[in-house]
Short mmCIF file of C-alpha atoms and ligand atoms in Angstrom, two decimals:
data_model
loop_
_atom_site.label_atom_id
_atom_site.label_comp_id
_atom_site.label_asym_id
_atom_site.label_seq_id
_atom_site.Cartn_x
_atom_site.Cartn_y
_atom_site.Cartn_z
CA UNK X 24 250.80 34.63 190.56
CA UNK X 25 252.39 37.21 192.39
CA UNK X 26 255.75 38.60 191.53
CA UNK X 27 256.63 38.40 195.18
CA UNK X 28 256.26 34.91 195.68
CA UNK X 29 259.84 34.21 195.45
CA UNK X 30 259.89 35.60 198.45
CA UNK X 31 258.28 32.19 200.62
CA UNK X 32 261.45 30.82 200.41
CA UNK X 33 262.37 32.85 202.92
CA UNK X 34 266.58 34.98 203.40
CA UNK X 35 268.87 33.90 205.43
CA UNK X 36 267.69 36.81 208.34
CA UNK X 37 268.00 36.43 212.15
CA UNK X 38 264.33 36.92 212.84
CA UNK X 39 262.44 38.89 210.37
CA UNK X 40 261.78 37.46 206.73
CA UNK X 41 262.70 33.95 207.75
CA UNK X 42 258.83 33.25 207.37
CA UNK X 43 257.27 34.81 204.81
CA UNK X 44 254.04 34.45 203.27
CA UNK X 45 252.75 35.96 200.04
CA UNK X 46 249.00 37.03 199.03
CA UNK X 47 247.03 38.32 196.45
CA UNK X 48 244.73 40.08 197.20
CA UNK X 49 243.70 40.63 201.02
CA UNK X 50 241.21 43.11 203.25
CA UNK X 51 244.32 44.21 205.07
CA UNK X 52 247.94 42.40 205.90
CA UNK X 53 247.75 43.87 209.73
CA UNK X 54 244.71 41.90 209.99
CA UNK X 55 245.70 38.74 208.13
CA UNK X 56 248.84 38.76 210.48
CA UNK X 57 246.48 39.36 213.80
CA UNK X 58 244.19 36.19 212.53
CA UNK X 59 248.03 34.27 211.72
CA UNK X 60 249.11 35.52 215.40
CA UNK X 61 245.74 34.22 217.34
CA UNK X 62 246.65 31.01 215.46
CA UNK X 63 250.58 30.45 216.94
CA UNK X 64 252.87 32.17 213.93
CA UNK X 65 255.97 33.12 215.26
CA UNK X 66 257.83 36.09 215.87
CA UNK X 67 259.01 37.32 212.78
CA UNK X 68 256.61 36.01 210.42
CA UNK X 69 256.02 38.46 207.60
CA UNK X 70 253.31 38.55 205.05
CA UNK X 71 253.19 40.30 201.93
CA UNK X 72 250.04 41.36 199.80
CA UNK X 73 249.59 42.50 195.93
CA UNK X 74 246.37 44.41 196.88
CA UNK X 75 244.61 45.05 199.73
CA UNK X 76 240.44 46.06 200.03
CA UNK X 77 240.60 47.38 203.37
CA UNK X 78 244.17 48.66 203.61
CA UNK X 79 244.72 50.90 206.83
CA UNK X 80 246.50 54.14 207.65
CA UNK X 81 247.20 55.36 211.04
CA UNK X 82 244.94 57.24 213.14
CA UNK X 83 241.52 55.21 211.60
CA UNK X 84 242.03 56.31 207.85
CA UNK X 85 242.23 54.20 205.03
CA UNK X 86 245.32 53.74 203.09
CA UNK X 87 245.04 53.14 199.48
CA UNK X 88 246.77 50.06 198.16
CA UNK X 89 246.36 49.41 194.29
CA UNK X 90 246.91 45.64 192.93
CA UNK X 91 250.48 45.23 191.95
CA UNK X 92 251.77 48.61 192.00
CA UNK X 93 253.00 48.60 196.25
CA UNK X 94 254.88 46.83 198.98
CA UNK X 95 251.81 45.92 201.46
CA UNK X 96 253.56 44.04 204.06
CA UNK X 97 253.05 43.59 207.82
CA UNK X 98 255.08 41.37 210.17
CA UNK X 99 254.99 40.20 213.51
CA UNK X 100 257.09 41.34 216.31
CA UNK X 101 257.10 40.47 220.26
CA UNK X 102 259.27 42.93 222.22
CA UNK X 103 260.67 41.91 225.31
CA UNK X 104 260.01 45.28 226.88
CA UNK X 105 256.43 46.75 226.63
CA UNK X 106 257.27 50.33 227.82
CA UNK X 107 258.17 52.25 224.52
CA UNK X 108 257.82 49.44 222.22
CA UNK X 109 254.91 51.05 219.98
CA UNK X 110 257.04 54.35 219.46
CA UNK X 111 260.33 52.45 219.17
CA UNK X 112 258.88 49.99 216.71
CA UNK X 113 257.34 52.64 214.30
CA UNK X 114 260.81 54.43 213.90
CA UNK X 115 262.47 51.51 213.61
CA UNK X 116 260.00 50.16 210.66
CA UNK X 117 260.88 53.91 209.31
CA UNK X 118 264.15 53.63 209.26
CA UNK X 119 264.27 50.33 207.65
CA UNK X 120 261.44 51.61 205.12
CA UNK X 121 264.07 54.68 204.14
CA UNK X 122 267.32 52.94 204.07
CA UNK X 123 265.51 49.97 201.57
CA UNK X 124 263.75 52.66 199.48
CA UNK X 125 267.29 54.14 199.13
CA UNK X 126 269.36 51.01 198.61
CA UNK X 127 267.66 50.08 195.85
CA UNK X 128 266.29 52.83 194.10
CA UNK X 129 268.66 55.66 195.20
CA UNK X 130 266.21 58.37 195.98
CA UNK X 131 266.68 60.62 198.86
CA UNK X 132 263.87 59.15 201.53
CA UNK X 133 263.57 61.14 204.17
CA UNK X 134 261.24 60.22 207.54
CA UNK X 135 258.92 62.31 208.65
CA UNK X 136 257.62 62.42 212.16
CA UNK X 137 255.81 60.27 213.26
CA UNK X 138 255.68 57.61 210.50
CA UNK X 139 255.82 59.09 207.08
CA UNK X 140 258.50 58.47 204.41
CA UNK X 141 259.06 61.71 202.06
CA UNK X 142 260.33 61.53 198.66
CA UNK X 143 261.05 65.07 197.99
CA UNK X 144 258.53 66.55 200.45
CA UNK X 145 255.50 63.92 199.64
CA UNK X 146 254.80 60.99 201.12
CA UNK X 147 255.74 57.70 199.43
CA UNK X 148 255.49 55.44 202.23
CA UNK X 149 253.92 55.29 205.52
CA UNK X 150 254.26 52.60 209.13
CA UNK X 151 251.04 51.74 210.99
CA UNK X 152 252.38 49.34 214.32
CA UNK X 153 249.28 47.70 216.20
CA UNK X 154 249.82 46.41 219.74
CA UNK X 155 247.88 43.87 221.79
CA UNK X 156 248.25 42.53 225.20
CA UNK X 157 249.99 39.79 225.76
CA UNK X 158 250.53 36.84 228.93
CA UNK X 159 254.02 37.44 228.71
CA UNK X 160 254.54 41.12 227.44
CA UNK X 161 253.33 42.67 224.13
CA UNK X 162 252.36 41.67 221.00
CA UNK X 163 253.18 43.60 217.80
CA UNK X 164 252.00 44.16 214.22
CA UNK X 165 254.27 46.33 212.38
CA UNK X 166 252.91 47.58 208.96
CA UNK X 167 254.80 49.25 206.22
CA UNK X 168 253.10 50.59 203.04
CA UNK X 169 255.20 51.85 199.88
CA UNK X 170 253.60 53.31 197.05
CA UNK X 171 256.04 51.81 194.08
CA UNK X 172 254.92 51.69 190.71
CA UNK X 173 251.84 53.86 190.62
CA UNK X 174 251.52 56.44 188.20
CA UNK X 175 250.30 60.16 189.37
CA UNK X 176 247.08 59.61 186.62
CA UNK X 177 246.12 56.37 188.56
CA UNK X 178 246.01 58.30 192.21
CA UNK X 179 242.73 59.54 193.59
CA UNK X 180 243.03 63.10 193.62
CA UNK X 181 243.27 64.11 197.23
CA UNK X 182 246.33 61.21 197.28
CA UNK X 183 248.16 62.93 194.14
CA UNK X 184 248.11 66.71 195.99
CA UNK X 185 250.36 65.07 198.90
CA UNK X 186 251.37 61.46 198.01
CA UNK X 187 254.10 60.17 195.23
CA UNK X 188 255.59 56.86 194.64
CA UNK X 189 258.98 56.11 194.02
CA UNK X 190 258.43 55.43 190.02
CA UNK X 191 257.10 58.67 189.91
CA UNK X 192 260.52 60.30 191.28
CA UNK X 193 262.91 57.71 189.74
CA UNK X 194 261.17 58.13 186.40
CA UNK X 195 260.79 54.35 185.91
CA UNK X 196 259.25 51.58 187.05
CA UNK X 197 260.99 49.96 190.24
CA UNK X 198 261.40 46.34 190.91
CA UNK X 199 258.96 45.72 193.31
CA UNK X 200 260.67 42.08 194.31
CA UNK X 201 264.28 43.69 195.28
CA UNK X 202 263.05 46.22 197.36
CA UNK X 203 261.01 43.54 199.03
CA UNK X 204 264.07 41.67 200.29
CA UNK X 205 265.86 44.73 201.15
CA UNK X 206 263.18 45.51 203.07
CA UNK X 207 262.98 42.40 204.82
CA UNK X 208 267.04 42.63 205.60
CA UNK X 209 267.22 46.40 206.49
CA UNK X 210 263.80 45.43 209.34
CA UNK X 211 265.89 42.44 210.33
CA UNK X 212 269.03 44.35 211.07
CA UNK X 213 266.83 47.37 212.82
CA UNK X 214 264.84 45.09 215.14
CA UNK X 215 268.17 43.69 216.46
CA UNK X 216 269.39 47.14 217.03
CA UNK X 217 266.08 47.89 219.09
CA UNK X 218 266.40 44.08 220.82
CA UNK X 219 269.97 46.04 221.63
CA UNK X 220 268.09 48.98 223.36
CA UNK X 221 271.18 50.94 221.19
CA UNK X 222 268.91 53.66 221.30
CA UNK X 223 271.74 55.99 220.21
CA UNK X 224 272.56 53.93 216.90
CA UNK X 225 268.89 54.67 216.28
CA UNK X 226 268.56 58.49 217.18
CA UNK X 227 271.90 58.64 215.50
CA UNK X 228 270.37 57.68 212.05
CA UNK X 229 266.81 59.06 212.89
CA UNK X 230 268.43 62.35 213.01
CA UNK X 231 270.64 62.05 209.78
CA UNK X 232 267.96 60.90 207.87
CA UNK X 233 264.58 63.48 209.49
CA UNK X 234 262.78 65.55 207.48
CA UNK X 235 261.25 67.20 210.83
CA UNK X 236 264.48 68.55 212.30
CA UNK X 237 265.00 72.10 212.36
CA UNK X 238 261.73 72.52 210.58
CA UNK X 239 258.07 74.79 212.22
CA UNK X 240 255.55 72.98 212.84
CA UNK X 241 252.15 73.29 214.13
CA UNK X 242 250.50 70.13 216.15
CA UNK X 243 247.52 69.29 217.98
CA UNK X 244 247.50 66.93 221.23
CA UNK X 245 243.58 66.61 221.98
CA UNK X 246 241.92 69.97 221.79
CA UNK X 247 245.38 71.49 222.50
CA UNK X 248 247.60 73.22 219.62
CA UNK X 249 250.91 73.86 219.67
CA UNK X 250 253.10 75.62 217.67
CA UNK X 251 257.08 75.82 217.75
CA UNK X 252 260.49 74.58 216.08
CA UNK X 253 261.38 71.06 216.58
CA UNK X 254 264.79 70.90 217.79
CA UNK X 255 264.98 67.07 218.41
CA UNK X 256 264.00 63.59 217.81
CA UNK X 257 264.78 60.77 220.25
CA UNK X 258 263.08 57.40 220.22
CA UNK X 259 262.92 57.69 223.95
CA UNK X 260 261.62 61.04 224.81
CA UNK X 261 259.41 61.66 221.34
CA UNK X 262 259.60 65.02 219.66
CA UNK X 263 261.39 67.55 220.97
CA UNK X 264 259.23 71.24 220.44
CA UNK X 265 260.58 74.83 220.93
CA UNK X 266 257.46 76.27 221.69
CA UNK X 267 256.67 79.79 220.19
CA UNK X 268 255.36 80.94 223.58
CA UNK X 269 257.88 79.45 225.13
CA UNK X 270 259.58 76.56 226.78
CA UNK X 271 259.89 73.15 225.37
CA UNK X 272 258.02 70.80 225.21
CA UNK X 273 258.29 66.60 224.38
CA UNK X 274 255.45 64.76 222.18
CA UNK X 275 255.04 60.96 221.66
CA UNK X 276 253.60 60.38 218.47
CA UNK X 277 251.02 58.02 219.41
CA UNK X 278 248.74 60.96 220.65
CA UNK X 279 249.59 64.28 217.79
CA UNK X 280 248.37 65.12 214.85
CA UNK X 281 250.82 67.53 212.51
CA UNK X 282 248.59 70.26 211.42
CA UNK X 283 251.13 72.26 209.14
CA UNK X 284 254.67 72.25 208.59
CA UNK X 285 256.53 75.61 207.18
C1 BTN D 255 250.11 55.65 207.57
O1 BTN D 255 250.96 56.34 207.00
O2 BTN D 255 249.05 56.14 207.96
C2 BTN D 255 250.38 54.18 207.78
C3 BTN D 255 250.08 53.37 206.56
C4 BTN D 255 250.35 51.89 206.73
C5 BTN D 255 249.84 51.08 205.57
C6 BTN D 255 250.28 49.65 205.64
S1 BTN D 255 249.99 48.78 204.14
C7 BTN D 255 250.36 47.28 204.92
C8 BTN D 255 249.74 47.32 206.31
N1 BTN D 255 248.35 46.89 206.26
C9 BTN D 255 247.51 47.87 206.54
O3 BTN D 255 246.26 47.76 206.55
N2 BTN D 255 248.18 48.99 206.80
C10 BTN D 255 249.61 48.80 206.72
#
């Protein structure tokens, strides 16, 4: 059984991690969570996986998930306000994602823009958020994946050049169970602040805790590239670029792909 069950008993959150349910093994816990949502679950409902078979990754890859080893967790969200929400949502699951990973393992997580959690410059954790249509506004699945426990020797090769996992940087293994309910309370305290629209608590800590800011970087927007110095972040206006050529220039991460980052 898995370790996480505990966690059906659900914490004493506002909205998120009240209902939780726990899997073994599933294709992937954004679909599981779309199937729950066609069937009534509430807002809020969170469901956890030991593997998945079909995990996914944003922009159509797949997203490796071994048995045991991760946090494969998705949970269902329903904005008031549509306009924003996917963009808003992702940084909010990334903030939560890097204040958990550093409450309970006290490694320095950084986000990187759009939806990538660095551990020392790699990626140890990653947010997919999936929207639908709704009668009455949207419908949200928010999906955070956190390598834990696997070893470099276990990762396919082309995931060991840029991935880690955060018993690879802490040097031992990490209990998968507490980070789980931090999790749970650090997206329950962010999804008020966004229910706020406190946009500026959010940039505020966005900013303190990007891996993006200040750095070069070179991104492509359909067939066009551009190349500059990001000299902002704002959950509103997207990525602020100081374009080489010139001018500046604002990116929502729904649409760019970072090509290179000096
Ligand atoms: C990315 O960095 O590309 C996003 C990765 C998101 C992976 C998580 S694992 C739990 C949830 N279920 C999925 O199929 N994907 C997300």
């Amino acid at each position: 059984m898995s370790l996480l069950k505990e966690l059906e008993r659900g914490l004493p959150t506002r909205v998120i991690g009240r209902k939780v349910r726990v899997y073994d093994v599933v294709t992937s816990t954004n679909d599981l969570l779309w199937e729950l949502s066609d069937r009534g679950a509430e807002e809020g409902t969170a469901v956890f996986a030991d593997g998945q078979t079909h995990g996914r990754g944003r922009l159509g890859r797949s997203w490796w998930s071994p048995t045991g080893k991760g946090i494969w967790m998705s949970v269902l969200l329903r904005p008031p306000t549509a306009e924003g929400a996917v963009p808003m949502t992702t940084i909010v699951g990334a903030l939560a994602t890097a204040d958990a990973v550093r409450a309970t393992t006290r490694l320095p997580a950084l986000i990187r823009w759009p939806n990538d959690i660095l551990v020392r410059g790699k990626k140890a954790a990653g947010v997919l958020v999936e929207a639908r249509a709704a009668p009455n506004g949207r419908i949200l699945v928010l999906g955070i994946g956190i390598d834990v426990n696997a070893s470099r020797s276990e990762m396919p090769q082309d995931i060991a050049k840029l991935a880690t996992s955060l018993s690879e940087e802490a040097n031992e293994e990490i209990n998968r169970l507490e980070l789980a309910k931090s999790l749970l309370g650090e997206l329950d305290r962010w999804y008020q602040i966004e229910l706020e629209q406190d946009t500026e608590t959010i940039n505020q800590r966005w900013r303190s805790l990007s891996a993006t800011l200040g750095s070069r970087i070179v991104l492509e927007q359909g067939r066009q590239r551009y190349e500059g110095t990001v000299f902002d972040v704002d959950v509103r206006f997207g990525l602020a670029l100081r374009l080489d050529r010139g001018g500046i220039k604002h990116f929502r991460g729904e649409h760019v792909t970072v090509l290179d980052e000096a």
